[in-house]
């Protein structure tokens, strides 16, 4: 049995293994996590065609195809953050993918920097978009302490084998008074549609235990709010169908083929 890495409670239980990985849940703070996943396993997982996945449950079907929606979501996230103080204000994106959020941040006056494990995504961000994106982990990134005014971890914190060391490093890299924005599934929110899928997602937070973790690592939580994320209607329906009825590729391909289902919708 594992003690909870956030609240340190020993009131934990082991859930049914998923994809060959052990899964634990804390009965006290409700954290769900997958311990002991190696850095090699994670590196191999993201070095494949993660952003153009043929798997119905892991990765993205076509990240580039969703660029417009991703940029809409990025603009909403950035609108909830303070504006840059000056032309030298730097922002860090941990898990920057193809760099769409960083590009939107640059349009708002930020000096953008990102780290990403997927080599193809970094080549696009650095080559096509001319962004400061590097193919590495945050642990190995060559940034000095206090280098960034703001930082974002958007849909990424659930992917880390050790989110606590990531948060510690982000804290050191940020200037005092800077702001960090995080988005992730809220397992205790009003909408609890999520599935446990290691090695892609390794930590499942609630708003409460995420705040506990941040405050224990030197941050002060100033705002918590529902994140209304844009999706294509077809993708939202596929996800809902998958969670209720499990995978049916015929249904999913049929939904994706209907033109009007490419309409944007918001999902909390």
CSV table of C-alpha atoms in Angstrom, one decimal:
chain,number,residue,atom,x,y,z
A,1,UNK,CA,0.0,0.0,0.0
A,2,UNK,CA,1.2,3.5,-0.8
A,3,UNK,CA,0.7,6.6,1.4
A,4,UNK,CA,-0.8,9.5,-0.4
A,5,UNK,CA,1.9,11.8,-1.9
A,6,UNK,CA,-0.2,14.9,-1.2
A,7,UNK,CA,-1.9,14.6,2.2
A,8,UNK,CA,0.4,11.7,3.4
A,9,UNK,CA,-2.6,9.7,4.6
A,10,UNK,CA,-2.3,6.0,4.8
A,11,UNK,CA,-6.0,5.6,4.0
A,12,UNK,CA,-5.3,4.5,0.4
A,13,UNK,CA,-6.5,1.6,-1.7
A,14,UNK,CA,-5.4,-0.1,-4.8
A,15,UNK,CA,-7.8,0.1,-7.7
A,16,UNK,CA,-8.0,-2.4,-10.6
A,17,UNK,CA,-4.8,-2.3,-12.7
A,18,UNK,CA,-5.1,-0.5,-16.0
A,19,UNK,CA,-3.0,-1.2,-19.1
A,20,UNK,CA,-0.7,-3.3,-16.8
A,21,UNK,CA,-0.1,-0.4,-14.4
A,22,UNK,CA,-1.0,-0.3,-10.7
A,23,UNK,CA,-3.5,2.5,-9.7
A,24,UNK,CA,-4.0,3.9,-6.2
A,25,UNK,CA,-6.6,6.2,-4.7
A,26,UNK,CA,-6.5,8.2,-1.5
A,27,UNK,CA,-9.8,7.9,0.5
A,28,UNK,CA,-8.9,11.1,2.4
A,29,UNK,CA,-8.1,13.8,-0.3
A,30,UNK,CA,-9.4,11.7,-3.3
A,31,UNK,CA,-6.2,11.8,-5.3
A,32,UNK,CA,-5.9,9.0,-7.9
A,33,UNK,CA,-2.3,8.2,-9.1
A,34,UNK,CA,-0.2,5.7,-10.9
A,35,UNK,CA,3.2,5.2,-9.1
A,36,UNK,CA,6.5,3.9,-10.4
A,37,UNK,CA,6.2,4.7,-14.1
A,38,UNK,CA,9.8,5.0,-15.4
A,39,UNK,CA,11.2,7.9,-17.4
A,40,UNK,CA,12.0,5.5,-20.2
A,41,UNK,CA,8.4,4.4,-20.5
A,42,UNK,CA,7.2,8.0,-20.6
A,43,UNK,CA,9.9,9.0,-23.1
A,44,UNK,CA,9.0,6.1,-25.4
A,45,UNK,CA,5.3,6.9,-25.2
A,46,UNK,CA,5.7,10.5,-26.3
A,47,UNK,CA,8.4,9.9,-28.9
A,48,UNK,CA,5.8,8.0,-31.0
A,49,UNK,CA,3.2,9.7,-33.0
A,50,UNK,CA,1.4,10.9,-29.9
A,51,UNK,CA,-0.2,13.9,-31.6
A,52,UNK,CA,-1.3,11.9,-34.6
A,53,UNK,CA,-2.4,8.7,-32.8
A,54,UNK,CA,-4.2,5.8,-34.4
A,55,UNK,CA,-5.2,4.7,-30.9
A,56,UNK,CA,-8.8,5.6,-30.1
A,57,UNK,CA,-8.1,6.2,-26.4
A,58,UNK,CA,-4.5,7.5,-26.1
A,59,UNK,CA,-3.0,10.7,-27.6
A,60,UNK,CA,-4.6,13.0,-30.2
A,61,UNK,CA,-6.2,11.9,-33.5
A,62,UNK,CA,-4.7,14.9,-35.3
A,63,UNK,CA,-3.4,17.8,-33.2
A,64,UNK,CA,-2.7,20.1,-36.1
A,65,UNK,CA,-6.2,19.6,-37.5
A,66,UNK,CA,-7.5,21.1,-34.2
A,67,UNK,CA,-5.2,24.2,-34.3
A,68,UNK,CA,-8.1,26.6,-34.4
A,69,UNK,CA,-9.8,25.2,-31.4
A,70,UNK,CA,-6.5,24.9,-29.4
A,71,UNK,CA,-5.8,28.6,-30.1
A,72,UNK,CA,-9.3,29.6,-28.9
A,73,UNK,CA,-8.7,27.7,-25.7
A,74,UNK,CA,-5.2,29.3,-25.4
A,75,UNK,CA,-6.6,32.8,-25.8
A,76,UNK,CA,-9.2,32.2,-23.0
A,77,UNK,CA,-6.5,30.9,-20.6
A,78,UNK,CA,-4.2,33.8,-21.3
A,79,UNK,CA,-7.1,36.3,-20.8
A,80,UNK,CA,-7.3,35.1,-17.2
A,81,UNK,CA,-3.7,35.9,-16.6
A,82,UNK,CA,-2.0,39.3,-15.9
A,83,UNK,CA,-0.6,41.1,-19.0
A,84,UNK,CA,3.2,41.2,-19.4
A,85,UNK,CA,4.9,43.9,-17.3
A,86,UNK,CA,7.3,44.9,-20.2
A,87,UNK,CA,8.8,43.7,-23.5
A,88,UNK,CA,11.2,41.4,-21.7
A,89,UNK,CA,8.5,39.6,-19.7
A,90,UNK,CA,9.0,35.8,-20.3
A,91,UNK,CA,6.3,33.1,-20.1
A,92,UNK,CA,7.0,29.3,-19.8
A,93,UNK,CA,4.8,26.6,-21.2
A,94,UNK,CA,5.5,23.2,-19.7
A,95,UNK,CA,4.4,20.6,-22.3
A,96,UNK,CA,4.0,23.2,-25.1
A,97,UNK,CA,3.1,20.7,-27.9
A,98,UNK,CA,3.2,22.5,-31.3
A,99,UNK,CA,3.4,25.9,-29.7
A,100,UNK,CA,0.0,27.4,-30.4
A,101,UNK,CA,-0.4,28.8,-26.9
A,102,UNK,CA,3.1,30.3,-27.0
A,103,UNK,CA,2.3,31.9,-30.3
A,104,UNK,CA,-0.8,33.4,-28.9
A,105,UNK,CA,1.2,34.6,-25.8
A,106,UNK,CA,3.7,36.3,-28.2
A,107,UNK,CA,0.8,38.2,-29.8
A,108,UNK,CA,0.0,39.5,-26.4
A,109,UNK,CA,3.5,40.8,-25.8
A,110,UNK,CA,5.1,37.9,-24.0
A,111,UNK,CA,8.6,36.5,-24.7
A,112,UNK,CA,7.5,32.8,-25.0
A,113,UNK,CA,9.5,29.7,-24.1
A,114,UNK,CA,8.4,26.1,-24.0
A,115,UNK,CA,9.6,22.5,-23.3
A,116,UNK,CA,8.1,19.4,-24.9
A,117,UNK,CA,9.0,15.7,-25.1
A,118,UNK,CA,7.6,15.1,-28.6
A,119,UNK,CA,10.4,15.9,-31.1
A,120,UNK,CA,8.1,16.4,-34.1
A,121,UNK,CA,6.0,19.0,-32.1
A,122,UNK,CA,9.1,20.9,-31.1
A,123,UNK,CA,10.4,21.0,-34.7
A,124,UNK,CA,7.1,22.6,-35.7
A,125,UNK,CA,7.1,25.1,-32.9
A,126,UNK,CA,10.7,26.1,-33.3
A,127,UNK,CA,10.9,25.8,-37.1
A,128,UNK,CA,7.5,26.8,-38.5
A,129,UNK,CA,6.4,29.2,-35.7
A,130,UNK,CA,9.9,30.5,-34.8
A,131,UNK,CA,9.4,29.9,-31.1
A,132,UNK,CA,11.8,29.2,-28.3
A,133,UNK,CA,10.8,25.6,-27.8
A,134,UNK,CA,13.2,22.8,-26.8
A,135,UNK,CA,12.8,19.0,-26.9
A,136,UNK,CA,13.5,18.1,-23.3
A,137,UNK,CA,12.0,17.7,-19.8
A,138,UNK,CA,11.7,20.7,-17.5
A,139,UNK,CA,14.3,19.1,-15.2
A,140,UNK,CA,16.9,19.2,-18.0
A,141,UNK,CA,15.9,22.6,-19.5
A,142,UNK,CA,18.8,25.2,-19.3
A,143,UNK,CA,16.8,28.0,-17.6
A,144,UNK,CA,18.2,30.0,-14.7
A,145,UNK,CA,16.2,30.5,-11.5
A,146,UNK,CA,13.9,33.5,-11.6
A,147,UNK,CA,13.9,33.6,-15.4
A,148,UNK,CA,10.1,33.7,-15.9
A,149,UNK,CA,7.4,36.1,-14.9
A,150,UNK,CA,4.5,33.7,-15.7
A,151,UNK,CA,4.1,30.0,-16.5
A,152,UNK,CA,1.4,27.6,-17.7
A,153,UNK,CA,0.9,23.9,-17.4
A,154,UNK,CA,-2.1,23.3,-19.7
A,155,UNK,CA,-3.5,19.8,-19.8
A,156,UNK,CA,-0.1,18.5,-18.9
A,157,UNK,CA,0.2,18.0,-15.1
A,158,UNK,CA,-1.7,14.8,-15.2
A,159,UNK,CA,1.0,13.4,-17.6
A,160,UNK,CA,3.9,13.8,-15.2
A,161,UNK,CA,5.4,10.8,-13.3
A,162,UNK,CA,6.5,13.3,-10.6
A,163,UNK,CA,4.4,16.5,-10.7
A,164,UNK,CA,5.8,17.5,-7.4
A,165,UNK,CA,9.3,18.0,-8.7
A,166,UNK,CA,7.9,19.8,-11.7
A,167,UNK,CA,6.1,22.2,-9.5
A,168,UNK,CA,9.2,22.8,-7.4
A,169,UNK,CA,11.2,23.5,-10.5
A,170,UNK,CA,8.6,25.9,-11.9
A,171,UNK,CA,8.6,27.7,-8.5
A,172,UNK,CA,12.3,28.2,-8.7
A,173,UNK,CA,12.2,29.4,-12.3
A,174,UNK,CA,9.5,32.0,-11.6
A,175,UNK,CA,9.9,35.5,-10.3
A,176,UNK,CA,8.3,36.3,-7.0
A,177,UNK,CA,4.8,37.6,-7.7
A,178,UNK,CA,4.5,35.7,-10.9
A,179,UNK,CA,1.5,33.7,-11.9
A,180,UNK,CA,1.1,30.0,-12.8
A,181,UNK,CA,-2.0,28.7,-14.7
A,182,UNK,CA,-2.9,25.0,-14.6
A,183,UNK,CA,-5.7,23.2,-16.3
A,184,UNK,CA,-6.6,19.6,-15.6
A,185,UNK,CA,-9.6,17.3,-15.1
A,186,UNK,CA,-11.4,18.0,-11.7
A,187,UNK,CA,-12.2,14.5,-10.5
A,188,UNK,CA,-14.6,16.0,-7.8
A,189,UNK,CA,-16.2,18.5,-10.1
A,190,UNK,CA,-19.9,18.6,-11.3
A,191,UNK,CA,-18.9,16.8,-14.5
A,192,UNK,CA,-16.9,13.6,-13.7
A,193,UNK,CA,-16.5,12.2,-17.2
A,194,UNK,CA,-12.9,10.9,-17.3
A,195,UNK,CA,-11.2,7.5,-17.8
A,196,UNK,CA,-7.9,6.3,-16.2
A,197,UNK,CA,-5.4,5.7,-19.0
A,198,UNK,CA,-1.8,5.2,-18.1
A,199,UNK,CA,0.9,5.7,-19.2
A,200,UNK,CA,-0.7,8.9,-20.7
A,201,UNK,CA,-2.3,10.2,-17.5
A,202,UNK,CA,-0.7,9.3,-14.2
A,203,UNK,CA,-2.3,11.8,-11.7
A,204,UNK,CA,-5.9,12.7,-11.3
A,205,UNK,CA,-6.5,15.7,-9.2
A,206,UNK,CA,-9.5,17.5,-7.6
A,207,UNK,CA,-9.5,21.3,-7.2
A,208,UNK,CA,-9.0,20.7,-3.5
A,209,UNK,CA,-6.0,18.4,-3.6
A,210,UNK,CA,-4.4,20.3,-6.4
A,211,UNK,CA,-4.5,23.4,-4.3
A,212,UNK,CA,-3.1,21.5,-1.4
A,213,UNK,CA,-0.2,20.4,-3.5
A,214,UNK,CA,0.5,23.9,-4.9
A,215,UNK,CA,0.4,25.6,-1.4
A,216,UNK,CA,2.7,23.0,0.1
A,217,UNK,CA,5.2,23.9,-2.7
A,218,UNK,CA,5.2,27.6,-2.2
A,219,UNK,CA,2.3,28.9,-4.3
A,220,UNK,CA,-0.8,30.8,-3.2
A,221,UNK,CA,-4.0,29.9,-5.0
A,222,UNK,CA,-5.6,33.1,-6.1
A,223,UNK,CA,-8.3,31.8,-8.5
A,224,UNK,CA,-10.0,28.5,-9.2
A,225,UNK,CA,-12.7,28.3,-11.9
A,226,UNK,CA,-14.3,25.9,-14.3
A,227,UNK,CA,-12.5,25.7,-17.6
A,228,UNK,CA,-14.9,25.6,-20.5
A,229,UNK,CA,-12.8,23.9,-23.1
A,230,UNK,CA,-13.7,24.1,-26.8
A,231,UNK,CA,-14.0,20.8,-28.6
A,232,UNK,CA,-15.4,19.7,-32.0
A,233,UNK,CA,-18.9,18.4,-31.3
A,234,UNK,CA,-17.8,15.1,-33.0
A,235,UNK,CA,-14.9,14.6,-30.5
A,236,UNK,CA,-17.1,15.5,-27.5
A,237,UNK,CA,-19.7,12.9,-28.6
A,238,UNK,CA,-16.9,10.3,-29.2
A,239,UNK,CA,-15.5,10.8,-25.7
A,240,UNK,CA,-18.9,10.6,-24.1
A,241,UNK,CA,-19.8,7.4,-26.1
A,242,UNK,CA,-16.4,5.9,-25.2
A,243,UNK,CA,-16.9,6.5,-21.5
A,244,UNK,CA,-20.5,5.1,-21.4
A,245,UNK,CA,-20.3,2.3,-24.0
A,246,UNK,CA,-16.5,1.7,-24.4
A,247,UNK,CA,-14.7,1.9,-27.7
A,248,UNK,CA,-16.5,1.4,-31.0
A,249,UNK,CA,-14.4,2.6,-33.9
A,250,UNK,CA,-17.2,2.3,-36.4
A,251,UNK,CA,-19.4,4.7,-34.4
A,252,UNK,CA,-16.5,7.1,-33.9
A,253,UNK,CA,-15.5,7.1,-37.6
A,254,UNK,CA,-19.1,7.7,-38.5
A,255,UNK,CA,-19.4,10.7,-36.1
A,256,UNK,CA,-16.2,12.2,-37.4
A,257,UNK,CA,-17.4,11.9,-41.0
A,258,UNK,CA,-20.5,14.2,-40.4
A,259,UNK,CA,-19.6,17.8,-41.5
A,260,UNK,CA,-21.9,19.7,-39.1
A,261,UNK,CA,-20.3,17.8,-36.1
A,262,UNK,CA,-17.1,19.8,-36.7
A,263,UNK,CA,-19.0,22.7,-35.0
A,264,UNK,CA,-17.3,24.0,-31.9
A,265,UNK,CA,-18.9,23.4,-28.5
A,266,UNK,CA,-17.8,24.1,-24.9
A,267,UNK,CA,-17.3,21.3,-22.4
A,268,UNK,CA,-16.7,22.0,-18.7
